[in-house]
Coordinates of C-alpha atoms in Angstrom, one line a residue:
M245 CA 6.7 30.2 -1.1
I246 CA 4.6 27.2 -0.9
R247 CA 1.9 27.0 -3.4
V248 CA -0.1 24.4 -5.6
I249 CA 1.7 23.8 -9.0
N250 CA -0.3 25.1 -12.0
E251 CA 0.3 24.1 -15.9
N252 CA 2.5 26.5 -16.6
D253 CA 4.9 25.0 -14.0
F254 CA 5.0 21.4 -15.6
E255 CA 8.2 21.5 -17.5
Q256 CA 9.7 22.4 -14.1
V257 CA 8.1 19.5 -12.2
V258 CA 9.6 17.1 -14.8
E259 CA 12.9 18.6 -14.9
L260 CA 13.1 18.2 -11.1
S261 CA 11.8 14.6 -11.3
Q262 CA 14.1 13.7 -13.9
Y263 CA 17.2 15.0 -11.6
A264 CA 16.3 13.4 -8.5
F265 CA 14.8 10.0 -9.8
Q266 CA 17.3 9.9 -12.7
Y267 CA 15.6 9.0 -15.6
K268 CA 14.9 10.7 -18.9
L269 CA 11.3 11.3 -20.6
T270 CA 10.8 11.3 -24.4
D271 CA 8.6 14.4 -25.7
E272 CA 5.9 11.9 -26.0
E273 CA 6.4 10.6 -22.3
K274 CA 6.0 14.0 -21.3
K275 CA 2.8 14.7 -22.9
K276 CA 1.7 12.0 -20.9
A277 CA 3.2 12.9 -17.5
F278 CA 1.5 16.3 -17.8
K279 CA -1.8 14.6 -18.7
R280 CA -1.5 12.7 -15.0
F281 CA -0.1 15.7 -13.3
S282 CA -3.8 17.4 -14.0
T283 CA -5.1 14.3 -11.6
Q284 CA -2.8 15.0 -8.7
H285 CA -2.4 17.6 -6.4
I286 CA 1.1 19.0 -6.7
L287 CA 2.7 21.5 -3.8
G288 CA 5.6 23.3 -5.0
D289 CA 8.0 25.4 -2.8
F290 CA 9.4 28.1 -5.1
E291 CA 12.2 30.4 -4.8
D292 CA 12.2 33.5 -7.3
G293 CA 9.8 31.6 -9.7
K294 CA 12.4 28.6 -9.6
L295 CA 10.5 25.3 -8.2
M296 CA 12.7 24.0 -5.4
A297 CA 11.1 21.3 -3.9
K298 CA 7.4 19.2 -4.5
T299 CA 5.1 16.8 -3.4
H300 CA 2.5 15.0 -5.1
T301 CA -0.6 13.3 -4.0
F302 CA -2.8 11.0 -5.7
H303 CA -6.6 10.6 -5.4
F304 CA -6.9 6.9 -4.4
Q305 CA -9.4 4.5 -2.5
V306 CA -8.2 1.3 -0.5
V307 CA -10.2 -1.3 1.2
I308 CA -9.5 -2.1 4.7
Q309 CA -12.1 -4.8 6.4
G310 CA -14.1 -5.0 3.4
K311 CA -14.8 -1.0 3.2
P312 CA -13.4 1.7 1.2
F313 CA -11.5 4.4 2.3
K314 CA -10.5 7.7 0.8
M315 CA -6.5 7.5 0.5
G316 CA -3.8 10.0 -0.2
G317 CA -0.9 8.8 -2.0
L318 CA 2.5 10.7 -1.2
A319 CA 4.9 10.3 -4.3
S320 CA 7.7 12.0 -6.1
V321 CA 8.7 14.0 -2.8
S322 CA 11.7 15.8 -3.9
T323 CA 14.1 18.7 -3.8
W324 CA 17.0 20.2 -6.0
P325 CA 20.2 19.3 -3.6
E326 CA 21.4 22.9 -3.1
A327 CA 18.1 23.2 -1.2
R328 CA 18.1 20.2 1.2
R329 CA 18.5 19.8 4.7
N330 CA 16.6 23.3 5.0
K331 CA 12.9 21.9 6.0
K332 CA 11.7 22.4 2.6
V333 CA 10.5 18.9 2.1
A334 CA 9.2 18.6 5.7
S335 CA 7.1 21.7 5.4
L336 CA 5.6 20.7 2.2
I337 CA 4.8 17.1 3.7
E338 CA 3.0 19.0 6.6
K339 CA 1.1 21.4 4.0
S340 CA 0.1 17.8 2.1
L341 CA -1.2 16.3 5.0
E342 CA -3.4 19.4 6.0
W343 CA -4.8 19.5 2.4
M344 CA -5.7 15.6 2.6
N345 CA -7.6 16.8 6.0
R346 CA -9.4 19.3 4.5
E347 CA -10.5 17.1 1.8
G348 CA -11.8 14.2 3.6
F349 CA -8.6 11.7 3.3
S350 CA -8.8 9.0 5.8
L351 CA -5.5 7.6 5.2
S352 CA -2.3 8.3 3.5
Y353 CA 0.4 5.8 1.8
L354 CA 3.8 6.1 0.8
H355 CA 6.5 4.2 -0.5
P356 CA 9.9 5.1 1.5
F357 CA 13.2 6.1 0.2
S358 CA 14.0 6.0 3.9
I359 CA 12.1 4.1 6.9
A360 CA 13.2 6.1 9.3
F361 CA 12.7 9.9 7.5
Y362 CA 9.0 9.2 7.3
R363 CA 8.3 7.6 10.5
K364 CA 9.3 11.3 12.2
F365 CA 6.3 12.5 10.1
G366 CA 3.8 9.7 11.5
W367 CA 4.0 7.2 8.7
E368 CA 4.8 3.4 9.5
L369 CA 4.6 0.3 7.8
I370 CA 1.5 -1.4 6.6
C371 CA 2.8 -4.4 4.6
S372 CA 5.9 -6.5 3.1
K373 CA 6.7 -8.2 0.0
K374 CA 8.1 -11.6 -0.4
N375 CA 10.1 -12.6 -3.7
L376 CA 10.8 -16.4 -4.1
T377 CA 13.7 -17.4 -6.3
I378 CA 13.3 -20.4 -7.7
K379 CA 15.8 -22.6 -9.7
K380 CA 14.3 -24.7 -12.8
V381 CA 15.6 -28.0 -10.9
D382 CA 12.6 -27.0 -8.3
L383 CA 9.8 -26.4 -11.2
Q384 CA 7.9 -29.8 -10.2
F385 CA 4.3 -30.1 -10.7
L386 CA 1.8 -30.2 -7.9
A387 CA -1.2 -32.2 -8.0
H388 CA -3.9 -31.8 -11.1
S389 CA -6.5 -29.5 -11.1
D390 CA -9.6 -30.0 -13.9
G391 CA -9.7 -26.0 -14.5
S392 CA -7.4 -24.8 -17.3
M393 CA -5.2 -21.7 -18.1
K394 CA -6.2 -19.5 -21.0
R395 CA -3.7 -16.3 -22.0
L396 CA -5.6 -12.9 -22.8
E397 CA -5.0 -9.8 -24.4
K398 CA -5.1 -6.5 -22.1
E399 CA -8.5 -5.3 -23.2
E400 CA -10.1 -8.6 -23.2
A401 CA -8.4 -9.4 -19.9
I402 CA -9.2 -6.2 -17.6
P403 CA -12.6 -6.6 -16.8
V404 CA -11.7 -10.6 -16.0
L405 CA -8.9 -9.7 -13.9
N406 CA -10.7 -6.9 -11.9
T407 CA -13.6 -9.3 -11.0
I408 CA -10.8 -11.3 -9.3
Y409 CA -9.0 -8.9 -7.9
E410 CA -12.1 -6.9 -6.1
K411 CA -13.3 -10.4 -4.7
F412 CA -9.4 -11.3 -3.6
M413 CA -9.7 -7.6 -2.1
Q414 CA -12.4 -8.3 0.3
E415 CA -10.4 -10.7 2.1
N416 CA -7.3 -8.8 2.8
N417 CA -6.4 -5.1 3.7
S418 CA -4.8 -2.0 2.2
M419 CA -5.4 -3.0 -1.6
L420 CA -5.7 -0.3 -4.0
V421 CA -9.3 -0.1 -5.7
R422 CA -8.3 0.2 -9.2
T423 CA -9.8 1.9 -12.2
N424 CA -10.1 0.5 -15.7
S425 CA -7.2 3.2 -16.5
W426 CA -4.8 2.3 -13.8
W427 CA -5.2 -1.4 -14.8
K428 CA -4.4 -0.4 -18.6
E429 CA -1.7 2.2 -17.8
T430 CA 0.0 1.2 -14.6
T431 CA -0.7 -2.3 -13.7
I432 CA -0.3 -4.2 -17.2
K433 CA 2.7 -3.2 -18.6
D434 CA 3.6 -3.6 -22.2
D435 CA 5.9 -6.3 -22.0
Y436 CA 3.7 -8.3 -19.6
T437 CA 1.9 -11.4 -20.5
I438 CA -1.8 -12.4 -19.1
A439 CA -2.8 -15.7 -18.0
V440 CA -6.3 -16.5 -16.1
H441 CA -7.4 -19.7 -14.6
Y442 CA -10.6 -21.0 -15.4
N443 CA -12.2 -23.8 -12.6
E444 CA -14.4 -26.7 -13.5
E445 CA -17.3 -24.3 -14.0
N446 CA -15.5 -22.5 -16.6
E447 CA -15.3 -19.4 -13.6
A448 CA -12.1 -17.2 -13.5
D449 CA -10.6 -17.8 -10.3
G450 CA -7.1 -16.6 -10.4
Y451 CA -4.3 -14.8 -12.7
I452 CA -0.5 -14.2 -13.1
L453 CA 1.1 -11.2 -15.0
Y454 CA 4.3 -12.1 -16.2
K455 CA 7.1 -11.9 -18.4
I456 CA 10.0 -14.0 -19.9
E457 CA 13.3 -12.4 -20.5
N458 CA 16.7 -14.2 -20.9
R459 CA 15.5 -17.3 -19.8
L460 CA 14.1 -15.5 -16.2
F461 CA 10.4 -16.0 -15.8
S462 CA 9.2 -12.9 -13.7
C463 CA 5.8 -13.4 -12.0
E464 CA 5.1 -10.0 -11.3
E465 CA 1.4 -10.3 -10.0
V466 CA -0.4 -13.5 -9.1
V467 CA -4.0 -13.4 -7.7
S468 CA -5.8 -16.6 -6.7
L469 CA -9.1 -17.1 -4.9
T470 CA -8.5 -20.6 -4.1
E471 CA -5.7 -22.8 -3.6
K472 CA -6.8 -25.3 -6.5
A473 CA -6.2 -21.8 -8.6
K474 CA -2.8 -21.3 -7.2
K475 CA -1.5 -24.6 -7.4
A476 CA -2.8 -24.4 -11.3
I477 CA -0.9 -21.2 -11.7
W478 CA 2.2 -22.9 -10.5
N479 CA 1.9 -25.7 -12.7
F480 CA 1.3 -23.3 -15.7
V481 CA 4.7 -21.4 -14.6
C482 CA 6.2 -25.0 -14.4
Q483 CA 4.9 -25.7 -18.1
H484 CA 7.7 -23.3 -19.1
D485 CA 10.6 -25.4 -17.8
S486 CA 12.4 -25.9 -21.1
M487 CA 12.6 -22.1 -21.8
V488 CA 13.7 -20.8 -18.4
D489 CA 16.6 -21.4 -16.2
E490 CA 15.0 -19.5 -13.1
V491 CA 11.9 -18.5 -11.9
S492 CA 11.1 -14.9 -9.6
W493 CA 7.7 -15.0 -8.1
M494 CA 6.8 -11.8 -6.4
T495 CA 4.3 -12.1 -3.9
Y496 CA 2.7 -11.1 -0.4
E497 CA 4.5 -12.2 3.2
D498 CA 1.5 -14.3 4.3
D499 CA 1.4 -16.3 0.8
P500 CA 1.6 -20.4 1.7
L501 CA 3.2 -21.3 -1.7
P502 CA 6.5 -22.5 -0.8
Y503 CA 4.5 -25.0 1.5
Y504 CA 3.3 -26.5 -1.4
L505 CA 6.1 -27.1 -3.2
A506 CA 8.6 -30.3 -3.3
N507 CA 11.6 -28.2 -1.9
P508 CA 10.4 -25.0 0.0
R509 CA 14.0 -24.2 0.6
V510 CA 14.1 -21.7 -2.0
K511 CA 15.6 -18.5 -1.9
T512 CA 13.0 -16.5 -0.2
E513 CA 13.3 -12.6 0.5
I514 CA 11.1 -10.6 2.6
H515 CA 11.1 -6.7 2.4
P516 CA 9.2 -3.9 4.1
Y517 CA 7.3 -2.4 1.3
F518 CA 4.8 0.5 1.6
M519 CA 4.5 2.9 4.7
G520 CA 0.8 4.4 5.7
R521 CA -0.6 6.8 8.2
I522 CA -4.1 7.9 9.2
V523 CA -4.5 10.9 8.2
N524 CA -7.6 11.9 10.5
V525 CA -7.8 9.7 13.3
E526 CA -11.4 10.2 14.5
Q527 CA -13.1 9.9 11.1
F528 CA -11.3 6.6 10.5
L529 CA -12.3 5.0 13.7
R530 CA -15.7 6.3 13.2
E531 CA -15.7 4.4 9.4
Y532 CA -13.8 1.4 10.7
P533 CA -15.7 -1.6 11.9
F534 CA -14.8 -2.8 14.7
V535 CA -15.8 -6.0 16.5
F536 CA -17.8 -5.7 19.8
K537 CA -18.2 -8.4 22.5
D538 CA -20.2 -7.9 25.5
N539 CA -20.3 -4.4 24.8
K540 CA -16.8 -3.7 25.6
R541 CA -15.7 0.1 25.7
L542 CA -12.2 0.7 24.6
I543 CA -10.2 3.9 25.4
L544 CA -7.0 4.9 23.0
H545 CA -4.9 7.8 23.8
V546 CA -3.4 9.0 20.6
Y547 CA -0.2 10.9 19.8
D548 CA 0.8 12.5 16.3
P549 CA 3.8 14.5 16.1
I550 CA 2.6 16.5 12.5
C551 CA -1.5 16.5 12.9
E552 CA -2.2 17.8 16.0
W553 CA -6.0 17.5 15.6
N554 CA -5.5 14.0 15.8
N555 CA -3.9 14.3 19.5
G556 CA -6.5 13.1 22.1
T557 CA -8.2 10.4 23.8
F558 CA -10.6 8.4 21.9
F559 CA -13.6 6.4 23.3
I560 CA -14.4 3.4 21.4
E561 CA -17.9 2.1 21.9
E562 CA -20.3 -0.1 20.0
S563 CA -22.8 3.1 20.0
G564 CA -19.9 5.4 18.4
V565 CA -16.6 7.1 18.8
K566 CA -16.6 10.1 21.8
V567 CA -13.4 12.2 21.7
F568 CA -11.8 14.1 24.4
Q569 CA -9.1 16.4 23.5
K570 CA -7.2 19.1 25.2
E571 CA -7.0 22.7 23.7
S572 CA -3.5 23.2 25.7
G573 CA -1.3 20.3 24.9
A574 CA -1.1 16.8 26.8
C575 CA -1.5 15.9 30.0
V576 CA 1.0 16.0 32.6
H577 CA 0.2 13.1 34.2
K578 CA -0.1 9.5 32.2
P579 CA -3.8 8.2 31.9
R580 CA -4.7 5.7 34.1
K581 CA -7.1 3.7 31.9
G582 CA -6.8 2.5 28.2
L583 CA -3.7 2.6 25.7
Q584 CA -1.4 4.9 24.9
V585 CA -0.3 4.7 21.0
D586 CA 1.3 6.8 18.4
I587 CA -0.3 7.4 15.0
G588 CA 1.9 5.2 12.9
S589 CA 1.6 2.6 15.4
L590 CA -2.1 2.2 15.4
T591 CA -2.1 2.5 11.7
S592 CA -0.4 -0.9 11.4
I593 CA -2.1 -2.5 14.0
L594 CA -5.5 -1.6 12.2
L595 CA -4.5 -2.1 9.0
G596 CA -4.0 -5.6 10.5
Y597 CA 0.3 -5.8 9.8
V598 CA 1.1 -6.0 13.4
Y599 CA -0.7 -7.5 16.5
P600 CA -1.6 -4.6 19.3
T601 CA -0.2 -7.4 21.8
S602 CA 3.3 -7.6 19.9
L603 CA 4.0 -3.9 19.7
Y604 CA 2.8 -4.0 23.6
K605 CA 5.7 -6.4 24.1
G606 CA 7.8 -3.9 22.5
G607 CA 6.9 -0.5 24.1
K608 CA 5.2 0.9 21.2
V609 CA 1.9 0.5 23.1
T610 CA 1.8 1.2 26.7
G611 CA -1.1 0.9 28.9
E612 CA -3.0 -2.2 30.6
Y613 CA -2.0 -5.5 28.7
E614 CA -5.4 -6.7 29.1
E615 CA -6.6 -3.6 26.9
A616 CA -4.1 -4.4 24.3
V617 CA -5.7 -8.0 24.1
K618 CA -9.1 -6.1 24.0
L619 CA -8.3 -4.3 21.2
E620 CA -6.8 -7.2 19.4
Q621 CA -10.3 -9.0 19.7
M622 CA -11.8 -6.1 18.3
I623 CA -10.1 -6.4 15.0
I624 CA -11.2 -8.9 12.3
R625 CA -7.5 -10.6 11.3
K626 CA -7.1 -9.7 7.4
P627 CA -3.5 -9.8 5.9
S628 CA -2.2 -6.2 4.6
I629 CA -1.1 -6.5 1.3
L630 CA -0.2 -4.2 -1.5
F631 CA 0.7 -5.1 -5.0
D632 CA 0.6 -1.5 -6.5
F633 CA 3.6 1.2 -6.8
F634 CA 3.1 5.0 -7.3

């Protein structure tokens, strides 16, 4: 039986999570977890009163093309080993999507244990992370800036960091809108040090969250509004050359930092990170700020393997979005006009992770190539970035 978790189930929720993800909570940590559970939508599959599988959905907002969208973060998907491979998790995921749709969520994100597994449910890659491993010998200073770096304590820093973060968020897609509590309890770990860059006008325009341990300098998050600020933060890291042997710099895929370095041939690893999927195509397309030229109309034929309410033809015009959906399944013949695209590919395209023409050439988008070019022209190109984890 699938139902919503209540307070009486919290011990079972923790027990399953500890087993599935191989960790142990103290009594104090359990109390904090119980408090977080009350802010999440948790579905559980029960047999004779025992929790066998579960999913958690976080209530978030993300910014796409400068606009906030309601996003359900799917997390802690887990099941006891004796209950695996019997479609319990699949049923919970489908029920979670149905709930998100009823509650007006436009998008859902998750961090996959298996990309192939979640692709079956309509999620697709939306961002990657890049990690630079830099040896001490390569910590060479860049051109001098007249700004300054200042280390701040957490409480003092949060409003400053959030102001920088929100400005950066407007220039990129997919980033999480962070509340004060999210900054305090999730983003800034207890062992992090915070340093902020101030420009010549004493305006905060960049920051770094980092830790130093066993002569390793770990840049956990770096956000800069200007390249001057980024170079100043790099120089700040270089000032630690007597304390460290190596620097690990975690960043986003499009970060041009290596280009500035004296030795750009540092070890660089790019890893696919989070996946996303549109929960309700009609709602998302109506809210999405397309760019229209010469009053062009675009026709999209969307296929969603899980959320049947997304299957249909969408006419996108400057005046709005029109929808045509057959009541009895898909058309027998392929449409002659427009583009055919699955829900995952459409999500990656509209969030800016891939180009429509690239997916067309790879066969993930079909139809007329000119229509793929048109779709590309209707999207403001912004990198898809996510720093957070849940």
